């Protein structure tokens, strides 16, 4: 069965600093990969997705993610973090015939 | 266009009771999925429905059931509630059922079991 790990439970960065959130997956073939963000008390919003092709994908709010097949990773990055980016971030995996799987999440705090 | 809407927003029940949660998908979306999110964890897949048929089921007991109506709205039912059922229940809709379809989430129903 596929699985998703997010090694960092909580990350704190200063406003304006760069950000990288890690995601690793375990699956036999290349699955569909997603990053979602969740603000407190709200549902999840899709930031970006990867299906195939260019391994660097651009998303909303200035986020990007890079798929690395050799490392089974799909890390999320942002060059300059804003205070409004403080939230919970989830990596997720989808595959045909398989149930959708979310990682445990990484909580991002932003210092002024 | 309206997003995914869920009702009620909050719900308090006691052990052993039954609960029904409701979800209206984005207009034109034919697939609805349900997730359970326990505090501090990622969402766990419960069910997916497409064109009124169950297309996926997660590792949840038979106390959990769902259905989808002709207008594509959906209900999640949970019987014999346990304390461990306390969670945020999220509904997501997508245009089609294949795994690459981005899912659009509602704000969830917060269920508390006393």
XYZ file of C-alpha atoms in Angstrom:
226
model
C 0.000 0.000 0.000
C 1.150 3.494 -0.694
C 2.281 5.732 2.148
C 3.301 9.336 2.587
C 5.738 10.690 5.139
C 6.421 14.266 6.100
C 9.484 14.168 8.343
C 9.008 17.608 9.859
C 6.112 17.937 12.289
C 6.648 21.650 12.899
C 8.811 24.233 11.140
C 9.372 27.842 12.153
C 10.788 30.393 9.724
C 11.151 34.147 9.741
C 9.074 36.230 7.400
C 10.944 36.740 4.157
C 13.049 33.606 4.583
C 12.918 30.693 2.176
C 10.958 27.546 2.933
C 11.213 23.881 2.047
C 8.767 21.265 3.300
C 9.696 17.659 2.752
C 7.517 14.857 1.464
C 8.436 11.273 0.691
C 6.128 8.626 -0.700
C 6.213 4.887 -1.077
C 4.492 3.414 -4.082
C 5.302 0.976 -6.862
C 4.721 3.373 -9.734
C 4.774 7.144 -9.990
C 1.560 8.293 -8.390
C -0.217 11.582 -8.731
C 1.227 13.986 -6.160
C -0.419 16.922 -4.459
C 0.237 19.580 -1.850
C -2.643 21.026 0.152
C -2.727 23.788 2.768
C -5.123 23.997 5.698
C -5.708 27.108 7.773
C -7.109 26.651 11.291
C -10.736 25.565 11.320
C -10.948 25.323 7.555
C -10.851 22.743 4.826
C -7.928 22.010 2.543
C -6.902 24.140 -0.412
C -4.941 22.705 -3.310
C -1.559 24.404 -3.813
C -0.240 22.351 -6.729
C -0.171 18.927 -8.334
C 2.183 16.719 -10.324
C 1.115 14.131 -12.871
C 3.995 13.778 -15.321
C 6.377 15.808 -17.437
C 8.365 18.718 -16.048
C 9.488 17.762 -12.567
C 9.251 21.330 -11.265
C 5.655 22.452 -10.903
C 4.328 25.862 -10.037
C 1.346 26.443 -7.811
C -0.669 29.188 -6.268
C 0.575 31.725 -3.721
C 4.147 31.553 -5.054
C 4.712 27.909 -4.112
C 6.544 25.371 -6.234
C 7.415 21.703 -5.801
C 10.000 19.425 -7.322
C 9.432 15.748 -8.046
C 12.514 13.558 -7.688
C 11.828 10.002 -8.778
C 15.157 8.653 -7.506
C 14.401 9.911 -4.007
C 10.626 9.325 -4.080
C 10.259 12.891 -2.941
C 8.014 15.810 -3.740
C 9.263 18.761 -1.686
C 7.413 22.044 -1.480
C 9.324 25.326 -1.665
C 8.738 29.032 -1.454
C 11.507 31.611 -1.890
C 10.085 34.191 0.525
C 7.545 33.332 3.204
C 4.762 35.711 4.225
C 3.088 35.774 7.631
C -0.140 34.621 5.966
C 1.554 31.353 4.953
C 1.358 30.100 8.545
C -0.816 26.993 8.312
C -0.716 23.197 8.136
C 0.650 21.691 4.928
C -0.232 18.239 3.669
C 1.370 16.172 0.962
C -0.980 13.658 -0.680
C -0.765 10.764 -3.095
C -3.338 9.433 -5.510
C -3.126 6.398 -7.765
C -5.632 4.689 -10.000
C -7.340 1.893 -8.134
C -5.885 3.043 -4.829
C -7.327 5.163 -2.082
C -6.126 8.729 -1.724
C -3.511 9.034 1.041
C -2.454 12.128 2.967
C 0.720 12.608 4.912
C 0.610 13.564 8.601
C 1.201 17.221 7.858
C 3.781 19.876 8.692
C 2.769 22.876 10.748
C 4.412 26.093 9.595
C 4.883 29.007 11.959
C 6.155 32.361 10.667
C 8.044 34.804 12.875
C 7.631 38.534 12.225
C -19.869 29.454 -8.069
C -20.379 28.020 -4.617
C -17.720 25.723 -3.275
C -18.269 22.478 -1.442
C -20.736 23.033 1.363
C -21.074 20.863 4.437
C -23.659 20.811 7.188
C -23.809 21.109 10.048
C -20.665 23.025 10.929
C -20.474 21.659 14.430
C -22.201 18.777 16.146
C -22.138 17.353 19.640
C -23.320 13.805 20.263
C -23.035 11.227 23.007
C -21.684 7.708 22.798
C -24.006 5.232 21.129
C -25.911 7.829 19.134
C -26.165 8.069 15.379
C -25.116 11.028 13.207
C -25.709 12.126 9.620
C -23.406 14.592 7.907
C -24.268 16.238 4.621
C -22.269 17.505 1.686
C -23.127 19.416 -1.479
C -20.427 19.271 -4.162
C -19.383 22.003 -6.516
C -21.833 22.299 -9.389
C -20.871 19.880 -12.148
C -18.748 17.668 -9.911
C -19.866 14.053 -9.958
C -17.528 12.537 -7.402
C -17.696 13.018 -3.643
C -15.214 11.712 -1.090
C -15.317 11.692 2.696
C -12.360 12.006 5.051
C -11.892 11.869 8.815
C -9.294 14.195 10.297
C -8.418 13.582 13.905
C -6.791 16.508 15.661
C -3.116 16.742 14.809
C -3.249 14.206 11.977
C -3.743 14.170 8.235
C -7.116 13.347 6.713
C -7.947 9.638 6.459
C -9.964 8.442 3.473
C -13.366 6.963 4.329
C -15.391 6.700 1.107
C -15.573 7.845 -2.476
C -18.789 7.930 -4.484
C -19.264 8.547 -8.164
C -22.568 8.552 -9.997
C -24.252 7.206 -6.853
C -21.985 4.178 -6.655
C -19.302 3.470 -4.084
C -15.926 3.580 -5.822
C -13.600 3.377 -2.850
C -13.664 2.518 0.824
C -11.038 3.146 3.468
C -10.220 1.108 6.540
C -13.214 2.090 8.647
C -15.709 -0.147 10.471
C -19.155 -0.935 9.137
C -20.604 1.655 11.506
C -19.629 4.121 8.799
C -21.782 4.282 5.688
C -22.531 6.791 2.980
C -24.619 7.376 -0.066
C -24.826 9.763 -2.987
C -28.017 11.176 -4.366
C -29.058 11.874 -7.985
C -28.092 15.545 -7.551
C -24.595 14.315 -6.500
C -24.949 15.491 -2.910
C -23.916 12.975 -0.295
C -24.503 11.864 3.272
C -22.125 10.207 5.682
C -23.741 8.177 8.437
C -22.047 6.931 11.561
C -23.831 4.566 13.946
C -23.074 3.647 17.552
C -20.764 6.602 18.041
C -17.566 6.118 20.002
C -15.369 8.696 21.692
C -12.755 8.013 19.030
C -15.125 9.232 16.330
C -14.548 12.786 17.502
C -12.937 14.491 14.537
C -13.298 16.935 11.683
C -15.153 15.248 8.832
C -14.241 16.617 5.450
C -16.074 16.257 2.200
C -14.317 16.745 -1.132
C -15.692 16.852 -4.647
C -14.070 16.380 -8.023
C -15.229 16.381 -11.620
C -14.465 12.739 -12.248
C -13.318 9.734 -10.279
C -9.781 9.093 -11.522
C -6.984 9.523 -9.038
C -5.394 12.508 -10.731
C -8.436 14.699 -10.328
C -7.814 17.538 -7.871
C -10.233 17.416 -4.989
C -11.971 20.505 -3.670
C -12.691 20.453 0.040
C -15.422 21.901 2.185
C -14.687 23.425 5.570
C -15.810 20.269 7.340
C -18.115 19.247 10.142
C -16.587 19.230 13.611
C -18.045 16.251 15.462
C -17.562 15.997 19.212
C -18.564 12.871 21.127
C -19.208 13.186 24.853
